[in-house]
């Protein structure tokens, strides 16, 4: 089975290689990601498992780094190329990912938006907001084995093993191993890994003031 996956991955890389070459050439000629965005949007709409292989292959060619075993769902668009995706990372359908580092094993729920930092736009003297500036990009880091719930918006880093409840807006860094929720996201509780059955029994015994 793993051999079949490797073959499919290699085939997808060869299929999208011409598109990646066009993106590279356009970038050298001064293109500001328009060509990259064209292909990113095109591959985002490729259906089913073949579409996932094509998306992953395209981003393996074009992002700073993209693992060969990550999952990139239908409708996902990486809006910037300043992205690193580590092994076993999962990006759910219709997510929009700006400049970011997705650490090993993290789970990004569907329709999540990762904004490239908090200072992309500046208020102009005439009272209008200026366009996003590439110099203001700041990659948002999503820690190892963290879980970001559906339809969340991230403007700050998420710690290792943390959980962001669905629909949350994260404007401040989230420490490792905690759950946050709301808009703006606030601390809910410290997360604890499930204890073994034996450990749970011992805990109950001691909690009751008894001795085994």
PDB file of C-alpha atoms in Angstrom:
ATOM      1  CA  UNK A   1       0.000   0.000   0.000  1.00  0.00           C
ATOM      2  CA  UNK A   2       2.797   2.392   0.874  1.00  0.00           C
ATOM      3  CA  UNK A   3       4.447   1.636  -2.449  1.00  0.00           C
ATOM      4  CA  UNK A   4       1.228   2.549  -4.268  1.00  0.00           C
ATOM      5  CA  UNK A   5       1.045   5.832  -2.362  1.00  0.00           C
ATOM      6  CA  UNK A   6       4.647   6.592  -3.303  1.00  0.00           C
ATOM      7  CA  UNK A   7       3.927   5.862  -6.968  1.00  0.00           C
ATOM      8  CA  UNK A   8       0.853   8.102  -6.950  1.00  0.00           C
ATOM      9  CA  UNK A   9       2.835  10.855  -5.288  1.00  0.00           C
ATOM     10  CA  UNK A  10       5.636  10.610  -7.836  1.00  0.00           C
ATOM     11  CA  UNK A  11       3.131  10.626 -10.698  1.00  0.00           C
ATOM     12  CA  UNK A  12       1.413  13.735  -9.309  1.00  0.00           C
ATOM     13  CA  UNK A  13       4.762  15.503  -8.976  1.00  0.00           C
ATOM     14  CA  UNK A  14       5.494  14.845 -12.645  1.00  0.00           C
ATOM     15  CA  UNK A  15       2.034  16.033 -13.715  1.00  0.00           C
ATOM     16  CA  UNK A  16       2.254  19.378 -11.938  1.00  0.00           C
ATOM     17  CA  UNK A  17       5.956  19.980 -12.655  1.00  0.00           C
ATOM     18  CA  UNK A  18       5.234  22.131 -15.767  1.00  0.00           C
ATOM     19  CA  UNK A  19       2.899  24.334 -13.712  1.00  0.00           C
ATOM     20  CA  UNK A  20       5.533  24.756 -11.020  1.00  0.00           C
ATOM     21  CA  UNK A  21       8.103  25.636 -13.691  1.00  0.00           C
ATOM     22  CA  UNK A  22       5.804  28.349 -15.060  1.00  0.00           C
ATOM     23  CA  UNK A  23       5.367  29.747 -11.547  1.00  0.00           C
ATOM     24  CA  UNK A  24       9.133  29.808 -11.029  1.00  0.00           C
ATOM     25  CA  UNK A  25       9.740  31.533 -14.369  1.00  0.00           C
ATOM     26  CA  UNK A  26       7.016  34.102 -13.724  1.00  0.00           C
ATOM     27  CA  UNK A  27       8.505  34.852 -10.315  1.00  0.00           C
ATOM     28  CA  UNK A  28      11.909  35.505 -11.845  1.00  0.00           C
ATOM     29  CA  UNK A  29      10.294  37.893 -14.311  1.00  0.00           C
ATOM     30  CA  UNK A  30       8.815  39.951 -11.490  1.00  0.00           C
ATOM     31  CA  UNK A  31       5.378  38.355 -11.192  1.00  0.00           C
ATOM     32  CA  UNK A  32       3.913  39.078  -7.730  1.00  0.00           C
ATOM     33  CA  UNK A  33       2.357  35.671  -7.182  1.00  0.00           C
ATOM     34  CA  UNK A  34      -0.441  36.113  -9.738  1.00  0.00           C
ATOM     35  CA  UNK A  35       0.650  33.017 -11.659  1.00  0.00           C
ATOM     36  CA  UNK A  36       1.127  31.068  -8.442  1.00  0.00           C
ATOM     37  CA  UNK A  37      -2.377  32.037  -7.292  1.00  0.00           C
ATOM     38  CA  UNK A  38      -3.838  30.979 -10.635  1.00  0.00           C
ATOM     39  CA  UNK A  39      -2.567  27.429 -10.260  1.00  0.00           C
ATOM     40  CA  UNK A  40      -3.269  27.339  -6.513  1.00  0.00           C
ATOM     41  CA  UNK A  41      -6.932  28.139  -7.187  1.00  0.00           C
ATOM     42  CA  UNK A  42      -7.075  25.649 -10.045  1.00  0.00           C
ATOM     43  CA  UNK A  43      -5.706  22.739  -8.018  1.00  0.00           C
ATOM     44  CA  UNK A  44      -7.868  23.696  -5.036  1.00  0.00           C
ATOM     45  CA  UNK A  45     -10.903  22.619  -7.071  1.00  0.00           C
ATOM     46  CA  UNK A  46      -9.535  19.239  -8.158  1.00  0.00           C
ATOM     47  CA  UNK A  47     -11.943  16.691  -6.619  1.00  0.00           C
ATOM     48  CA  UNK A  48     -11.414  13.535  -4.624  1.00  0.00           C
ATOM     49  CA  UNK A  49      -8.217  11.766  -3.686  1.00  0.00           C
ATOM     50  CA  UNK A  50      -6.536  12.525  -7.045  1.00  0.00           C
ATOM     51  CA  UNK A  51      -7.110  16.215  -6.339  1.00  0.00           C
ATOM     52  CA  UNK A  52      -5.424  15.897  -2.942  1.00  0.00           C
ATOM     53  CA  UNK A  53      -2.368  14.313  -4.587  1.00  0.00           C
ATOM     54  CA  UNK A  54      -2.233  17.101  -7.185  1.00  0.00           C
ATOM     55  CA  UNK A  55      -2.551  19.864  -4.569  1.00  0.00           C
ATOM     56  CA  UNK A  56       0.129  18.343  -2.395  1.00  0.00           C
ATOM     57  CA  UNK A  57       2.450  17.872  -5.371  1.00  0.00           C
ATOM     58  CA  UNK A  58       1.984  21.485  -6.488  1.00  0.00           C
ATOM     59  CA  UNK A  59       2.752  22.807  -3.036  1.00  0.00           C
ATOM     60  CA  UNK A  60       5.754  20.493  -2.691  1.00  0.00           C
ATOM     61  CA  UNK A  61       7.153  22.258  -5.734  1.00  0.00           C
ATOM     62  CA  UNK A  62       6.226  25.816  -4.763  1.00  0.00           C
ATOM     63  CA  UNK A  63       6.155  26.298  -0.964  1.00  0.00           C
ATOM     64  CA  UNK A  64       9.224  26.702   1.236  1.00  0.00           C
ATOM     65  CA  UNK A  65       8.666  23.123   2.404  1.00  0.00           C
ATOM     66  CA  UNK A  66       5.806  20.634   2.136  1.00  0.00           C
ATOM     67  CA  UNK A  67       5.920  17.073   3.480  1.00  0.00           C
ATOM     68  CA  UNK A  68       5.109  14.151   1.235  1.00  0.00           C
ATOM     69  CA  UNK A  69       2.537  12.720   3.665  1.00  0.00           C
ATOM     70  CA  UNK A  70       0.523  15.790   4.661  1.00  0.00           C
ATOM     71  CA  UNK A  71      -3.170  16.058   3.761  1.00  0.00           C
ATOM     72  CA  UNK A  72      -4.504  19.115   1.903  1.00  0.00           C
ATOM     73  CA  UNK A  73      -8.283  19.069   1.508  1.00  0.00           C
ATOM     74  CA  UNK A  74     -10.590  20.236  -1.264  1.00  0.00           C
ATOM     75  CA  UNK A  75     -10.805  23.988  -1.665  1.00  0.00           C
ATOM     76  CA  UNK A  76      -7.651  24.680   0.349  1.00  0.00           C
ATOM     77  CA  UNK A  77      -5.540  27.616  -0.862  1.00  0.00           C
ATOM     78  CA  UNK A  78      -2.142  28.611   0.469  1.00  0.00           C
ATOM     79  CA  UNK A  79      -2.334  32.322  -0.270  1.00  0.00           C
ATOM     80  CA  UNK A  80       1.411  32.851   0.217  1.00  0.00           C
ATOM     81  CA  UNK A  81       4.403  30.703  -0.624  1.00  0.00           C
ATOM     82  CA  UNK A  82       6.101  31.431   2.714  1.00  0.00           C
ATOM     83  CA  UNK A  83       4.719  28.230   4.222  1.00  0.00           C
ATOM     84  CA  UNK A  84       6.241  25.122   5.753  1.00  0.00           C
ATOM     85  CA  UNK A  85       4.109  22.001   6.159  1.00  0.00           C
ATOM     86  CA  UNK A  86       5.616  19.230   8.259  1.00  0.00           C
ATOM     87  CA  UNK A  87       4.842  15.471   8.080  1.00  0.00           C
ATOM     88  CA  UNK A  88       1.348  14.224   8.988  1.00  0.00           C
ATOM     89  CA  UNK A  89      -0.135  17.728   9.099  1.00  0.00           C
ATOM     90  CA  UNK A  90      -3.827  17.871   8.118  1.00  0.00           C
ATOM     91  CA  UNK A  91      -5.476  20.886   6.470  1.00  0.00           C
ATOM     92  CA  UNK A  92      -9.266  20.600   6.207  1.00  0.00           C
ATOM     93  CA  UNK A  93     -11.414  21.613   3.219  1.00  0.00           C
ATOM     94  CA  UNK A  94     -11.827  25.282   2.252  1.00  0.00           C
ATOM     95  CA  UNK A  95      -9.101  26.542   4.585  1.00  0.00           C
ATOM     96  CA  UNK A  96      -7.094  29.645   3.635  1.00  0.00           C
ATOM     97  CA  UNK A  97      -3.495  29.516   4.790  1.00  0.00           C
ATOM     98  CA  UNK A  98      -1.283  32.604   4.705  1.00  0.00           C
ATOM     99  CA  UNK A  99       2.371  32.670   5.756  1.00  0.00           C
ATOM    100  CA  UNK A 100       2.603  29.858   8.293  1.00  0.00           C
ATOM    101  CA  UNK A 101       4.499  26.923   9.736  1.00  0.00           C
ATOM    102  CA  UNK A 102       2.320  23.860  10.264  1.00  0.00           C
ATOM    103  CA  UNK A 103       4.160  21.549  12.610  1.00  0.00           C
ATOM    104  CA  UNK A 104       4.121  17.773  12.600  1.00  0.00           C
ATOM    105  CA  UNK A 105       0.739  16.150  13.153  1.00  0.00           C
ATOM    106  CA  UNK A 106      -1.276  19.344  13.602  1.00  0.00           C
ATOM    107  CA  UNK A 107      -4.962  19.287  12.626  1.00  0.00           C
ATOM    108  CA  UNK A 108      -6.461  22.319  10.874  1.00  0.00           C
ATOM    109  CA  UNK A 109     -10.254  22.174  10.764  1.00  0.00           C
ATOM    110  CA  UNK A 110     -12.232  23.034   7.639  1.00  0.00           C
ATOM    111  CA  UNK A 111     -12.814  26.704   6.727  1.00  0.00           C
ATOM    112  CA  UNK A 112      -9.991  27.865   8.989  1.00  0.00           C
ATOM    113  CA  UNK A 113      -8.139  31.061   8.092  1.00  0.00           C
ATOM    114  CA  UNK A 114      -4.521  31.612   9.072  1.00  0.00           C
ATOM    115  CA  UNK A 115      -3.676  35.277   8.619  1.00  0.00           C
ATOM    116  CA  UNK A 116      -0.050  36.269   7.995  1.00  0.00           C
ATOM    117  CA  UNK A 117       0.371  38.121  11.263  1.00  0.00           C
ATOM    118  CA  UNK A 118      -1.502  41.078  12.746  1.00  0.00           C
ATOM    119  CA  UNK A 119       0.191  44.019  11.024  1.00  0.00           C
ATOM    120  CA  UNK A 120      -0.298  43.481   7.299  1.00  0.00           C
ATOM    121  CA  UNK A 121      -2.286  46.690   6.811  1.00  0.00           C
ATOM    122  CA  UNK A 122      -1.553  50.198   8.019  1.00  0.00           C
ATOM    123  CA  UNK A 123      -3.950  53.076   8.550  1.00  0.00           C
ATOM    124  CA  UNK A 124      -3.131  55.826   6.062  1.00  0.00           C
ATOM    125  CA  UNK A 125      -3.150  59.589   6.799  1.00  0.00           C
ATOM    126  CA  UNK A 126      -6.387  59.918   4.800  1.00  0.00           C
ATOM    127  CA  UNK A 127      -8.137  57.432   7.094  1.00  0.00           C
ATOM    128  CA  UNK A 128      -8.093  54.495   4.681  1.00  0.00           C
ATOM    129  CA  UNK A 129      -6.349  51.157   5.185  1.00  0.00           C
ATOM    130  CA  UNK A 130      -3.382  50.476   2.923  1.00  0.00           C
ATOM    131  CA  UNK A 131      -2.836  47.238   0.984  1.00  0.00           C
ATOM    132  CA  UNK A 132      -0.997  44.290   2.520  1.00  0.00           C
ATOM    133  CA  UNK A 133       2.765  44.661   2.510  1.00  0.00           C
ATOM    134  CA  UNK A 134       5.033  41.680   1.899  1.00  0.00           C
ATOM    135  CA  UNK A 135       7.539  43.151   4.349  1.00  0.00           C
ATOM    136  CA  UNK A 136       4.932  42.856   7.103  1.00  0.00           C
ATOM    137  CA  UNK A 137       4.361  39.102   6.684  1.00  0.00           C
ATOM    138  CA  UNK A 138       4.912  37.143   9.875  1.00  0.00           C
ATOM    139  CA  UNK A 139       4.447  33.365   9.694  1.00  0.00           C
ATOM    140  CA  UNK A 140       1.976  31.977  12.223  1.00  0.00           C
ATOM    141  CA  UNK A 141       3.170  28.734  13.806  1.00  0.00           C
ATOM    142  CA  UNK A 142       0.719  25.926  14.558  1.00  0.00           C
ATOM    143  CA  UNK A 143       2.425  23.596  17.025  1.00  0.00           C
ATOM    144  CA  UNK A 144       2.933  19.855  16.833  1.00  0.00           C
ATOM    145  CA  UNK A 145      -0.208  17.766  17.354  1.00  0.00           C
ATOM    146  CA  UNK A 146      -2.342  20.807  18.059  1.00  0.00           C
ATOM    147  CA  UNK A 147      -5.971  20.930  16.947  1.00  0.00           C
ATOM    148  CA  UNK A 148      -7.612  23.977  15.402  1.00  0.00           C
ATOM    149  CA  UNK A 149     -11.402  23.703  15.264  1.00  0.00           C
ATOM    150  CA  UNK A 150     -13.575  24.451  12.259  1.00  0.00           C
ATOM    151  CA  UNK A 151     -13.962  28.038  11.034  1.00  0.00           C
ATOM    152  CA  UNK A 152     -11.316  29.456  13.351  1.00  0.00           C
ATOM    153  CA  UNK A 153      -9.156  32.469  12.536  1.00  0.00           C
ATOM    154  CA  UNK A 154      -5.522  32.511  13.628  1.00  0.00           C
ATOM    155  CA  UNK A 155      -3.437  35.673  13.899  1.00  0.00           C
ATOM    156  CA  UNK A 156      -0.999  34.323  16.498  1.00  0.00           C
ATOM    157  CA  UNK A 157       0.960  31.159  17.280  1.00  0.00           C
ATOM    158  CA  UNK A 158      -0.578  27.978  18.661  1.00  0.00           C
ATOM    159  CA  UNK A 159       1.488  25.934  21.121  1.00  0.00           C
ATOM    160  CA  UNK A 160       2.253  22.245  20.939  1.00  0.00           C
ATOM    161  CA  UNK A 161      -0.735  20.036  21.748  1.00  0.00           C
ATOM    162  CA  UNK A 162      -3.093  22.990  22.237  1.00  0.00           C
ATOM    163  CA  UNK A 163      -6.730  23.049  21.129  1.00  0.00           C
ATOM    164  CA  UNK A 164      -8.624  25.943  19.558  1.00  0.00           C
ATOM    165  CA  UNK A 165     -12.402  25.552  19.756  1.00  0.00           C
ATOM    166  CA  UNK A 166     -14.458  25.892  16.579  1.00  0.00           C
ATOM    167  CA  UNK A 167     -15.146  29.452  15.479  1.00  0.00           C
ATOM    168  CA  UNK A 168     -12.482  31.015  17.700  1.00  0.00           C
ATOM    169  CA  UNK A 169     -10.426  34.083  16.791  1.00  0.00           C
ATOM    170  CA  UNK A 170      -6.889  33.778  18.130  1.00  0.00           C
ATOM    171  CA  UNK A 171      -5.222  37.183  18.449  1.00  0.00           C
ATOM    172  CA  UNK A 172      -2.666  36.288  21.141  1.00  0.00           C
ATOM    173  CA  UNK A 173      -0.248  33.322  21.351  1.00  0.00           C
ATOM    174  CA  UNK A 174      -1.751  30.142  22.802  1.00  0.00           C
ATOM    175  CA  UNK A 175       0.509  28.254  25.253  1.00  0.00           C
ATOM    176  CA  UNK A 176       1.183  24.539  24.760  1.00  0.00           C
ATOM    177  CA  UNK A 177      -1.317  22.046  26.124  1.00  0.00           C
ATOM    178  CA  UNK A 178      -4.285  24.318  26.770  1.00  0.00           C
ATOM    179  CA  UNK A 179      -7.729  24.821  25.252  1.00  0.00           C
ATOM    180  CA  UNK A 180      -8.970  28.242  24.183  1.00  0.00           C
ATOM    181  CA  UNK A 181     -12.327  29.372  22.807  1.00  0.00           C
ATOM    182  CA  UNK A 182     -14.241  32.473  21.787  1.00  0.00           C
ATOM    183  CA  UNK A 183     -13.716  35.801  20.037  1.00  0.00           C
ATOM    184  CA  UNK A 184     -11.192  36.818  21.132  1.00  0.00           C
ATOM    185  CA  UNK A 185     -10.030  33.371  22.204  1.00  0.00           C
ATOM    186  CA  UNK A 186      -9.619  32.956  25.970  1.00  0.00           C
ATOM    187  CA  UNK A 187      -8.260  30.229  28.216  1.00  0.00           C
ATOM    188  CA  UNK A 188     -10.723  27.399  28.957  1.00  0.00           C
ATOM    189  CA  UNK A 189      -8.725  24.641  30.602  1.00  0.00           C
ATOM    190  CA  UNK A 190      -5.472  22.724  30.709  1.00  0.00           C
ATOM    191  CA  UNK A 191      -5.560  19.626  28.551  1.00  0.00           C
ATOM    192  CA  UNK A 192      -4.522  16.294  30.026  1.00  0.00           C
ATOM    193  CA  UNK A 193      -3.848  13.120  28.024  1.00  0.00           C
ATOM    194  CA  UNK A 194      -6.244  10.285  28.866  1.00  0.00           C
ATOM    195  CA  UNK A 195      -4.942   8.158  31.702  1.00  0.00           C
ATOM    196  CA  UNK A 196      -4.829   4.388  31.515  1.00  0.00           C
ATOM    197  CA  UNK A 197      -7.654   2.398  33.099  1.00  0.00           C
ATOM    198  CA  UNK A 198      -5.366   1.216  35.890  1.00  0.00           C
ATOM    199  CA  UNK A 199      -4.186   4.742  36.623  1.00  0.00           C
ATOM    200  CA  UNK A 200      -7.791   5.953  36.715  1.00  0.00           C
ATOM    201  CA  UNK A 201      -8.713   3.299  39.316  1.00  0.00           C
ATOM    202  CA  UNK A 202      -5.739   4.212  41.499  1.00  0.00           C
ATOM    203  CA  UNK A 203      -6.655   7.887  41.260  1.00  0.00           C
ATOM    204  CA  UNK A 204     -10.222   7.199  42.403  1.00  0.00           C
ATOM    205  CA  UNK A 205      -9.022   5.077  45.309  1.00  0.00           C
ATOM    206  CA  UNK A 206      -6.666   7.747  46.578  1.00  0.00           C
ATOM    207  CA  UNK A 207      -9.240  10.470  45.983  1.00  0.00           C
ATOM    208  CA  UNK A 208     -11.551   8.597  48.351  1.00  0.00           C
ATOM    209  CA  UNK A 209      -8.945   8.522  51.115  1.00  0.00           C
ATOM    210  CA  UNK A 210      -8.411   4.766  50.802  1.00  0.00           C
ATOM    211  CA  UNK A 211      -5.298   2.731  50.204  1.00  0.00           C
ATOM    212  CA  UNK A 212      -4.978  -0.158  47.769  1.00  0.00           C
TER     213      UNK A 212
END
